[in-house]
Structure formats: C-alpha cells, structure tokens
C-alpha cells in the first residue's frame, strides 16, 4: 500500500526525496520528476497495488506509467482500466500517454 501525502502549501520546501522519473513516464506521460513514494510505487514488483492519495498526488501518472511499461514488456499483455467518469477524471492524461506510447486502447463508456 502506498499513500501519497498532500503538499504543504504553495511555498513548501522542495522535497529532498524527488527523483528523476523513469524514461517511460518522462517520455510518454510527460512528467519529469517523482517523489520517493511515487517512484517506489512505480518500481514495485507487486501485481496488485493499493495507491491512495489526494487529488493531484500523482496516482494517475504512476498508473499510466505502469500500464505502458506492462504493455511494452509483452505486446500480448492486456490491461483493463476502470476509472471514474465525469469532470476532472484524467481521461486526457490516459489518452495522451497511451497515444504517445503507441499503445492501442478502446474506451468504452457506460451511459
């Protein structure tokens, strides 16, 4: 289980635990740096992760990176992603990252 903590205000001291994001996240999700917790979540070898955190903590960034990495490891790998619909649901982040990585996907919306 990973819990991403909220930032402590706009003028917070830079986190000394910030690391350069892995290439898959930099190149396809377009995020250059991760916190130590985000990096741990991305690099985890666990098949099932519980990632918890407030809005803007980077949960979707990590998920996009892990999906792309999984598909790139073996083109036969299939991923099913369930996400909330509606305003502010990060659809554009997923679509952009998957398109940048040339990952085929099908978006099926339930009305």
CSV table of N, CA, C and O in Angstrom, one decimal, residues 2-98:
chain,number,residue,atom,x,y,z
A,2,UNK,N,0.5,2.2,-0.9
A,2,UNK,CA,1.3,3.4,-0.9
A,2,UNK,C,0.3,4.6,-0.7
A,2,UNK,O,-0.8,4.6,-1.3
A,3,UNK,N,0.7,5.5,0.2
A,3,UNK,CA,-0.2,6.7,0.4
A,3,UNK,C,0.6,7.9,0.1
A,3,UNK,O,1.7,8.1,0.6
A,4,UNK,N,0.2,8.7,-0.9
A,4,UNK,CA,0.8,9.9,-1.3
A,4,UNK,C,0.3,11.0,-0.4
A,4,UNK,O,-0.9,11.2,-0.4
A,5,UNK,N,1.1,11.7,0.2
A,5,UNK,CA,0.7,12.8,1.1
A,5,UNK,C,0.5,14.1,0.3
A,5,UNK,O,1.2,14.4,-0.6
A,6,UNK,N,-0.4,14.9,0.8
A,6,UNK,CA,-0.7,16.2,0.1
A,6,UNK,C,0.5,17.2,0.3
A,6,UNK,O,1.2,17.0,1.3
A,7,UNK,N,0.7,18.1,-0.6
A,7,UNK,CA,1.7,19.1,-0.5
A,7,UNK,C,1.3,20.1,0.7
A,7,UNK,O,0.1,20.3,0.9
A,8,UNK,N,2.3,20.7,1.3
A,8,UNK,CA,2.0,21.5,2.5
A,8,UNK,C,2.1,23.0,2.0
A,8,UNK,O,2.9,23.8,2.5
A,9,UNK,N,1.2,23.4,1.2
A,9,UNK,CA,1.2,24.8,0.8
A,9,UNK,C,2.0,25.1,-0.4
A,9,UNK,O,2.9,24.4,-0.8
A,10,UNK,N,1.7,26.3,-1.0
A,10,UNK,CA,2.4,26.7,-2.3
A,10,UNK,C,3.9,26.9,-2.1
A,10,UNK,O,4.6,26.8,-3.0
A,11,UNK,N,4.3,27.4,-0.9
A,11,UNK,CA,5.7,27.8,-0.7
A,11,UNK,C,6.4,26.7,0.1
A,11,UNK,O,7.3,27.0,0.8
A,12,UNK,N,6.0,25.5,-0.1
A,12,UNK,CA,6.7,24.4,0.7
A,12,UNK,C,8.1,24.2,0.2
A,12,UNK,O,8.5,24.5,-1.0
A,13,UNK,N,9.0,23.8,1.1
A,13,UNK,CA,10.4,23.5,0.8
A,13,UNK,C,10.4,22.3,-0.2
A,13,UNK,O,9.7,21.3,0.0
A,14,UNK,N,11.2,22.4,-1.3
A,14,UNK,CA,11.3,21.3,-2.2
A,14,UNK,C,11.6,20.0,-1.5
A,14,UNK,O,12.5,19.9,-0.6
A,15,UNK,N,11.0,18.9,-1.9
A,15,UNK,CA,11.2,17.6,-1.3
A,15,UNK,C,12.6,17.1,-1.6
A,15,UNK,O,12.9,16.9,-2.8
A,16,UNK,N,13.4,16.8,-0.6
A,16,UNK,CA,14.7,16.2,-1.0
A,16,UNK,C,14.7,14.8,-1.6
A,16,UNK,O,15.6,14.3,-2.1
A,17,UNK,N,13.5,14.2,-1.5
A,17,UNK,CA,13.3,12.8,-2.0
A,17,UNK,C,12.9,12.8,-3.4
A,17,UNK,O,12.5,11.8,-3.9
A,18,UNK,N,12.9,13.9,-4.1
A,18,UNK,CA,12.4,14.0,-5.5
A,18,UNK,C,13.5,13.3,-6.4
A,18,UNK,O,14.7,13.6,-6.2
A,19,UNK,N,13.1,12.5,-7.3
A,19,UNK,CA,14.0,11.8,-8.2
A,19,UNK,C,13.5,11.9,-9.6
A,19,UNK,O,12.4,12.3,-9.9
A,20,UNK,N,14.4,11.7,-10.5
A,20,UNK,CA,14.1,11.8,-12.0
A,20,UNK,C,13.2,10.6,-12.3
A,20,UNK,O,13.4,9.5,-11.9
A,21,UNK,N,12.1,10.9,-13.0
A,21,UNK,CA,11.1,9.9,-13.3
A,21,UNK,C,11.7,8.9,-14.3
A,21,UNK,O,12.6,9.3,-15.1
A,22,UNK,N,11.3,7.6,-14.3
A,22,UNK,CA,11.8,6.7,-15.3
A,22,UNK,C,11.4,7.1,-16.7
A,22,UNK,O,10.5,7.9,-16.9
A,23,UNK,N,12.2,6.7,-17.6
A,23,UNK,CA,12.0,7.1,-19.0
A,23,UNK,C,10.6,6.9,-19.5
A,23,UNK,O,10.1,7.8,-20.3
A,24,UNK,N,9.9,5.8,-19.2
A,24,UNK,CA,8.6,5.6,-19.7
A,24,UNK,C,7.6,6.7,-19.2
A,24,UNK,O,6.7,7.2,-20.0
A,25,UNK,N,7.8,7.2,-18.0
A,25,UNK,CA,7.0,8.3,-17.5
A,25,UNK,C,7.4,9.6,-18.1
A,25,UNK,O,6.5,10.4,-18.6
A,26,UNK,N,8.7,9.9,-18.2
A,26,UNK,CA,9.2,11.1,-18.8
A,26,UNK,C,8.7,11.2,-20.3
A,26,UNK,O,8.2,12.3,-20.7
A,27,UNK,N,8.9,10.1,-21.0
A,27,UNK,CA,8.7,10.2,-22.5
A,27,UNK,C,7.2,10.1,-22.9
A,27,UNK,O,6.8,10.8,-23.9
A,28,UNK,N,6.4,9.4,-22.2
A,28,UNK,CA,5.0,9.2,-22.6
A,28,UNK,C,4.0,9.9,-21.8
A,28,UNK,O,3.0,10.4,-22.3
A,29,UNK,N,4.2,10.0,-20.4
A,29,UNK,CA,3.3,10.7,-19.6
A,29,UNK,C,3.7,12.2,-19.4
A,29,UNK,O,2.9,13.0,-19.0
A,30,UNK,N,4.9,12.5,-19.8
A,30,UNK,CA,5.4,13.9,-19.8
A,30,UNK,C,5.6,14.5,-18.4
A,30,UNK,O,5.3,15.6,-18.2
A,31,UNK,N,6.0,13.6,-17.5
A,31,UNK,CA,6.3,14.1,-16.1
A,31,UNK,C,7.8,13.8,-15.9
A,31,UNK,O,8.2,12.7,-16.1
A,32,UNK,N,8.5,14.8,-15.5
A,32,UNK,CA,10.0,14.7,-15.3
A,32,UNK,C,10.5,14.2,-14.0
A,32,UNK,O,11.5,13.5,-13.9
A,33,UNK,N,9.7,14.4,-12.9
A,33,UNK,CA,10.2,14.1,-11.6
A,33,UNK,C,9.1,13.4,-10.8
A,33,UNK,O,7.9,13.6,-11.0
A,34,UNK,N,9.5,12.5,-9.9
A,34,UNK,CA,8.6,11.8,-9.0
A,34,UNK,C,9.1,12.0,-7.6
A,34,UNK,O,10.3,12.2,-7.3
A,35,UNK,N,8.2,11.9,-6.6
A,35,UNK,CA,8.6,11.8,-5.2
A,35,UNK,C,9.1,10.4,-5.0
A,35,UNK,O,8.9,9.5,-5.8
A,36,UNK,N,9.8,10.2,-3.8
A,36,UNK,CA,10.3,8.9,-3.5
A,36,UNK,C,9.2,7.9,-3.4
A,36,UNK,O,9.3,6.7,-3.8
A,37,UNK,N,8.0,8.3,-2.9
A,37,UNK,CA,6.9,7.4,-2.7
A,37,UNK,C,6.3,7.0,-4.1
A,37,UNK,O,6.0,5.8,-4.4
A,38,UNK,N,6.2,7.9,-5.0
A,38,UNK,CA,5.7,7.7,-6.4
A,38,UNK,C,6.7,6.7,-7.1
A,38,UNK,O,6.3,5.8,-7.7
A,39,UNK,N,8.0,6.9,-6.9
A,39,UNK,CA,9.0,6.1,-7.6
A,39,UNK,C,8.9,4.7,-7.0
A,39,UNK,O,9.0,3.7,-7.8
A,40,UNK,N,8.7,4.5,-5.7
A,40,UNK,CA,8.6,3.2,-5.1
A,40,UNK,C,7.4,2.5,-5.7
A,40,UNK,O,7.4,1.3,-6.0
A,41,UNK,N,6.3,3.2,-5.8
A,41,UNK,CA,5.0,2.6,-6.4
A,41,UNK,C,5.2,2.2,-7.8
A,41,UNK,O,4.8,1.1,-8.2
A,42,UNK,N,5.9,3.0,-8.6
A,42,UNK,CA,6.2,2.7,-10.0
A,42,UNK,C,7.1,1.4,-10.1
A,42,UNK,O,6.8,0.5,-10.9
A,43,UNK,N,8.1,1.4,-9.3
A,43,UNK,CA,9.1,0.3,-9.4
A,43,UNK,C,8.7,-1.0,-8.7
A,43,UNK,O,9.3,-2.0,-8.8
A,44,UNK,N,7.6,-1.0,-8.0
A,44,UNK,CA,7.1,-2.1,-7.2
A,44,UNK,C,6.9,-3.3,-8.1
A,44,UNK,O,6.4,-3.2,-9.2
A,45,UNK,N,7.3,-4.5,-7.6
A,45,UNK,CA,7.1,-5.7,-8.4
A,45,UNK,C,5.8,-6.4,-8.0
A,45,UNK,O,5.5,-7.5,-8.6
A,46,UNK,N,5.0,-5.8,-7.1
A,46,UNK,CA,3.7,-6.4,-6.8
A,46,UNK,C,2.8,-6.4,-8.0
A,46,UNK,O,2.8,-5.4,-8.7
A,47,UNK,N,2.0,-7.4,-8.1
A,47,UNK,CA,1.0,-7.4,-9.2
A,47,UNK,C,-0.3,-6.6,-8.8
A,47,UNK,O,-1.0,-6.2,-9.7
A,48,UNK,N,-0.5,-6.5,-7.5
A,48,UNK,CA,-1.7,-5.7,-7.1
A,48,UNK,C,-1.2,-4.6,-6.1
A,48,UNK,O,-0.6,-4.9,-5.1
A,49,UNK,N,-1.5,-3.4,-6.5
A,49,UNK,CA,-1.1,-2.3,-5.6
A,49,UNK,C,-2.4,-1.5,-5.2
A,49,UNK,O,-3.3,-1.3,-6.0
A,50,UNK,N,-2.4,-1.0,-4.0
A,50,UNK,CA,-3.4,-0.1,-3.5
A,50,UNK,C,-2.7,1.3,-3.4
A,50,UNK,O,-1.8,1.4,-2.5
A,51,UNK,N,-3.0,2.2,-4.2
A,51,UNK,CA,-2.4,3.5,-4.2
A,51,UNK,C,-3.5,4.5,-3.8
A,51,UNK,O,-4.5,4.7,-4.5
A,52,UNK,N,-3.2,5.2,-2.7
A,52,UNK,CA,-4.1,6.1,-2.1
A,52,UNK,C,-3.5,7.5,-2.0
A,52,UNK,O,-2.3,7.6,-1.7
A,53,UNK,N,-4.3,8.5,-2.2
A,53,UNK,CA,-3.8,9.9,-2.1
A,53,UNK,C,-4.8,10.9,-2.6
A,53,UNK,O,-5.7,10.6,-3.3
A,54,UNK,N,-4.6,12.2,-2.2
A,54,UNK,CA,-5.5,13.2,-2.6
A,54,UNK,C,-5.3,13.5,-4.1
A,54,UNK,O,-4.4,13.1,-4.7
A,55,UNK,N,-6.3,14.3,-4.6
A,55,UNK,CA,-6.2,14.8,-6.0
A,55,UNK,C,-4.9,15.5,-6.2
A,55,UNK,O,-4.4,16.3,-5.4
A,56,UNK,N,-4.3,15.2,-7.4
A,56,UNK,CA,-3.1,15.9,-7.7
A,56,UNK,C,-1.8,15.2,-7.1
A,56,UNK,O,-0.7,15.8,-7.3
A,57,UNK,N,-1.9,14.1,-6.4
A,57,UNK,CA,-0.8,13.5,-5.8
A,57,UNK,C,0.0,12.6,-6.8
A,57,UNK,O,1.1,12.2,-6.4
A,58,UNK,N,-0.5,12.3,-8.0
A,58,UNK,CA,0.3,11.6,-8.9
A,58,UNK,C,-0.2,10.1,-9.1
A,58,UNK,O,0.5,9.4,-9.8
A,59,UNK,N,-1.3,9.8,-8.6
A,59,UNK,CA,-1.8,8.4,-8.8
A,59,UNK,C,-2.0,8.0,-10.2
A,59,UNK,O,-1.5,7.0,-10.7
A,60,UNK,N,-2.6,8.9,-11.0
A,60,UNK,CA,-2.8,8.6,-12.4
A,60,UNK,C,-1.5,8.6,-13.2
A,60,UNK,O,-1.4,7.8,-14.2
A,61,UNK,N,-0.5,9.4,-12.9
A,61,UNK,CA,0.8,9.4,-13.5
A,61,UNK,C,1.4,8.0,-13.3
A,61,UNK,O,1.9,7.4,-14.3
A,62,UNK,N,1.4,7.5,-12.1
A,62,UNK,CA,2.0,6.2,-11.8
A,62,UNK,C,1.3,5.1,-12.6
A,62,UNK,O,1.9,4.2,-13.2
A,63,UNK,N,-0.1,5.1,-12.5
A,63,UNK,CA,-0.9,4.1,-13.2
A,63,UNK,C,-0.6,4.1,-14.7
A,63,UNK,O,-0.4,3.1,-15.3
A,64,UNK,N,-0.6,5.3,-15.3
A,64,UNK,CA,-0.3,5.4,-16.8
A,64,UNK,C,1.1,4.8,-17.1
A,64,UNK,O,1.2,4.0,-18.0
A,65,UNK,N,2.1,5.1,-16.3
A,65,UNK,CA,3.4,4.6,-16.5
A,65,UNK,C,3.5,3.1,-16.4
A,65,UNK,O,4.1,2.4,-17.2
A,66,UNK,N,2.8,2.6,-15.4
A,66,UNK,CA,2.8,1.1,-15.1
A,66,UNK,C,2.1,0.4,-16.3
A,66,UNK,O,2.5,-0.7,-16.7
A,67,UNK,N,1.0,0.9,-16.8
A,67,UNK,CA,0.3,0.3,-17.9
A,67,UNK,C,1.2,0.3,-19.1
A,67,UNK,O,1.3,-0.8,-19.8
A,68,UNK,N,1.8,1.4,-19.4
A,68,UNK,CA,2.6,1.4,-20.6
A,68,UNK,C,3.8,0.5,-20.5
A,68,UNK,O,4.1,-0.3,-21.4
A,69,UNK,N,4.4,0.4,-19.3
A,69,UNK,CA,5.5,-0.5,-19.1
A,69,UNK,C,5.1,-1.9,-19.2
A,69,UNK,O,5.8,-2.7,-19.9
A,70,UNK,N,3.9,-2.3,-18.7
A,70,UNK,CA,3.4,-3.6,-18.8
A,70,UNK,C,3.2,-4.0,-20.3
A,70,UNK,O,3.6,-5.1,-20.7
A,71,UNK,N,2.6,-3.2,-21.0
A,71,UNK,CA,2.3,-3.4,-22.4
A,71,UNK,C,3.6,-3.5,-23.2
A,71,UNK,O,3.8,-4.4,-24.1
A,72,UNK,N,4.6,-2.7,-22.9
A,72,UNK,CA,5.8,-2.7,-23.6
A,72,UNK,C,6.7,-3.9,-23.3
A,72,UNK,O,7.4,-4.4,-24.2
A,73,UNK,N,6.5,-4.5,-22.2
A,73,UNK,CA,7.2,-5.7,-21.8
A,73,UNK,C,6.8,-6.9,-22.7
A,73,UNK,O,7.6,-7.8,-23.0
A,74,UNK,N,5.5,-6.9,-23.0
A,74,UNK,CA,5.0,-8.0,-23.8
A,74,UNK,C,3.7,-7.5,-24.5
A,74,UNK,O,2.7,-7.2,-23.9
A,75,UNK,N,3.8,-7.4,-25.8
A,75,UNK,CA,2.6,-6.9,-26.6
A,75,UNK,C,1.4,-7.7,-26.4
A,75,UNK,O,0.3,-7.2,-26.7
A,76,UNK,N,1.5,-8.9,-25.9
A,76,UNK,CA,0.3,-9.8,-25.7
A,76,UNK,C,-0.4,-9.4,-24.3
A,76,UNK,O,-1.4,-10.0,-24.0
A,77,UNK,N,0.3,-8.7,-23.5
A,77,UNK,CA,-0.3,-8.3,-22.2
A,77,UNK,C,-1.5,-7.4,-22.5
A,77,UNK,O,-1.5,-6.6,-23.3
A,78,UNK,N,-2.6,-7.7,-21.7
A,78,UNK,CA,-3.8,-7.0,-21.8
A,78,UNK,C,-4.1,-6.3,-20.5
A,78,UNK,O,-3.8,-6.9,-19.4
A,79,UNK,N,-4.6,-5.1,-20.5
A,79,UNK,CA,-4.9,-4.3,-19.3
A,79,UNK,C,-6.3,-3.8,-19.4
A,79,UNK,O,-6.7,-3.3,-20.4
A,80,UNK,N,-7.0,-4.0,-18.3
A,80,UNK,CA,-8.3,-3.4,-18.2
A,80,UNK,C,-8.3,-2.3,-17.1
A,80,UNK,O,-7.8,-2.6,-16.0
A,81,UNK,N,-8.7,-1.1,-17.5
A,81,UNK,CA,-8.6,0.0,-16.6
A,81,UNK,C,-10.0,0.5,-16.3
A,81,UNK,O,-10.7,0.9,-17.3
A,82,UNK,N,-10.4,0.5,-15.1
A,82,UNK,CA,-11.7,1.1,-14.7
A,82,UNK,C,-11.4,2.4,-14.0
A,82,UNK,O,-10.6,2.5,-13.2
A,83,UNK,N,-12.1,3.5,-14.5
A,83,UNK,CA,-11.9,4.8,-14.0
A,83,UNK,C,-13.2,5.5,-13.8
A,83,UNK,O,-14.2,5.1,-14.5
A,84,UNK,N,-13.3,6.5,-13.0
A,84,UNK,CA,-14.5,7.3,-12.8
A,84,UNK,C,-14.7,8.2,-14.0
A,84,UNK,O,-13.7,8.7,-14.6
A,85,UNK,N,-15.9,8.4,-14.4
A,85,UNK,CA,-16.2,9.3,-15.5
A,85,UNK,C,-16.6,10.7,-14.9
A,85,UNK,O,-16.5,10.9,-13.7
A,86,UNK,N,-16.8,11.6,-15.8
A,86,UNK,CA,-17.2,12.9,-15.3
A,86,UNK,C,-16.1,13.9,-15.4
A,86,UNK,O,-15.0,13.6,-15.8
A,87,UNK,N,-16.4,15.1,-14.9
A,87,UNK,CA,-15.4,16.2,-14.9
A,87,UNK,C,-14.2,15.9,-14.1
A,87,UNK,O,-14.3,15.4,-13.0
A,88,UNK,N,-13.0,16.2,-14.6
A,88,UNK,CA,-11.8,16.0,-13.8
A,88,UNK,C,-11.3,14.6,-13.6
A,88,UNK,O,-10.8,14.3,-12.6
A,89,UNK,N,-11.6,13.7,-14.6
A,89,UNK,CA,-11.3,12.3,-14.4
A,89,UNK,C,-10.0,11.8,-15.0
A,89,UNK,O,-9.8,10.6,-15.1
A,90,UNK,N,-9.2,12.7,-15.5
A,90,UNK,CA,-7.9,12.4,-16.1
A,90,UNK,C,-8.0,11.6,-17.4
A,90,UNK,O,-7.0,11.0,-17.8
A,91,UNK,N,-9.1,11.6,-18.1
A,91,UNK,CA,-9.2,10.9,-19.4
A,91,UNK,C,-8.2,11.4,-20.4
A,91,UNK,O,-7.6,10.6,-21.1
A,92,UNK,N,-8.0,12.7,-20.4
A,92,UNK,CA,-7.0,13.2,-21.4
A,92,UNK,C,-5.6,12.7,-21.1
A,92,UNK,O,-4.8,12.5,-22.0
A,93,UNK,N,-5.2,12.6,-19.8
A,93,UNK,CA,-3.9,12.1,-19.4
A,93,UNK,C,-3.7,10.7,-19.9
A,93,UNK,O,-2.7,10.4,-20.6
A,94,UNK,N,-4.7,9.8,-19.7
A,94,UNK,CA,-4.6,8.5,-20.1
A,94,UNK,C,-4.5,8.4,-21.7
A,94,UNK,O,-3.6,7.7,-22.2
A,95,UNK,N,-5.4,9.1,-22.3
A,95,UNK,CA,-5.4,9.1,-23.8
A,95,UNK,C,-4.1,9.6,-24.4
A,95,UNK,O,-3.6,9.0,-25.3
A,96,UNK,N,-3.6,10.7,-23.9
A,96,UNK,CA,-2.4,11.3,-24.4
A,96,UNK,C,-1.2,10.3,-24.2
A,96,UNK,O,-0.4,10.1,-25.1
A,97,UNK,N,-1.1,9.8,-23.0
A,97,UNK,CA,0.1,9.0,-22.6
A,97,UNK,C,0.0,7.7,-23.5
A,97,UNK,O,1.1,7.3,-24.0
A,98,UNK,N,-1.1,7.1,-23.6
A,98,UNK,CA,-1.2,5.8,-24.4
A,98,UNK,C,-1.0,6.1,-25.8
A,98,UNK,O,-0.3,5.3,-26.5
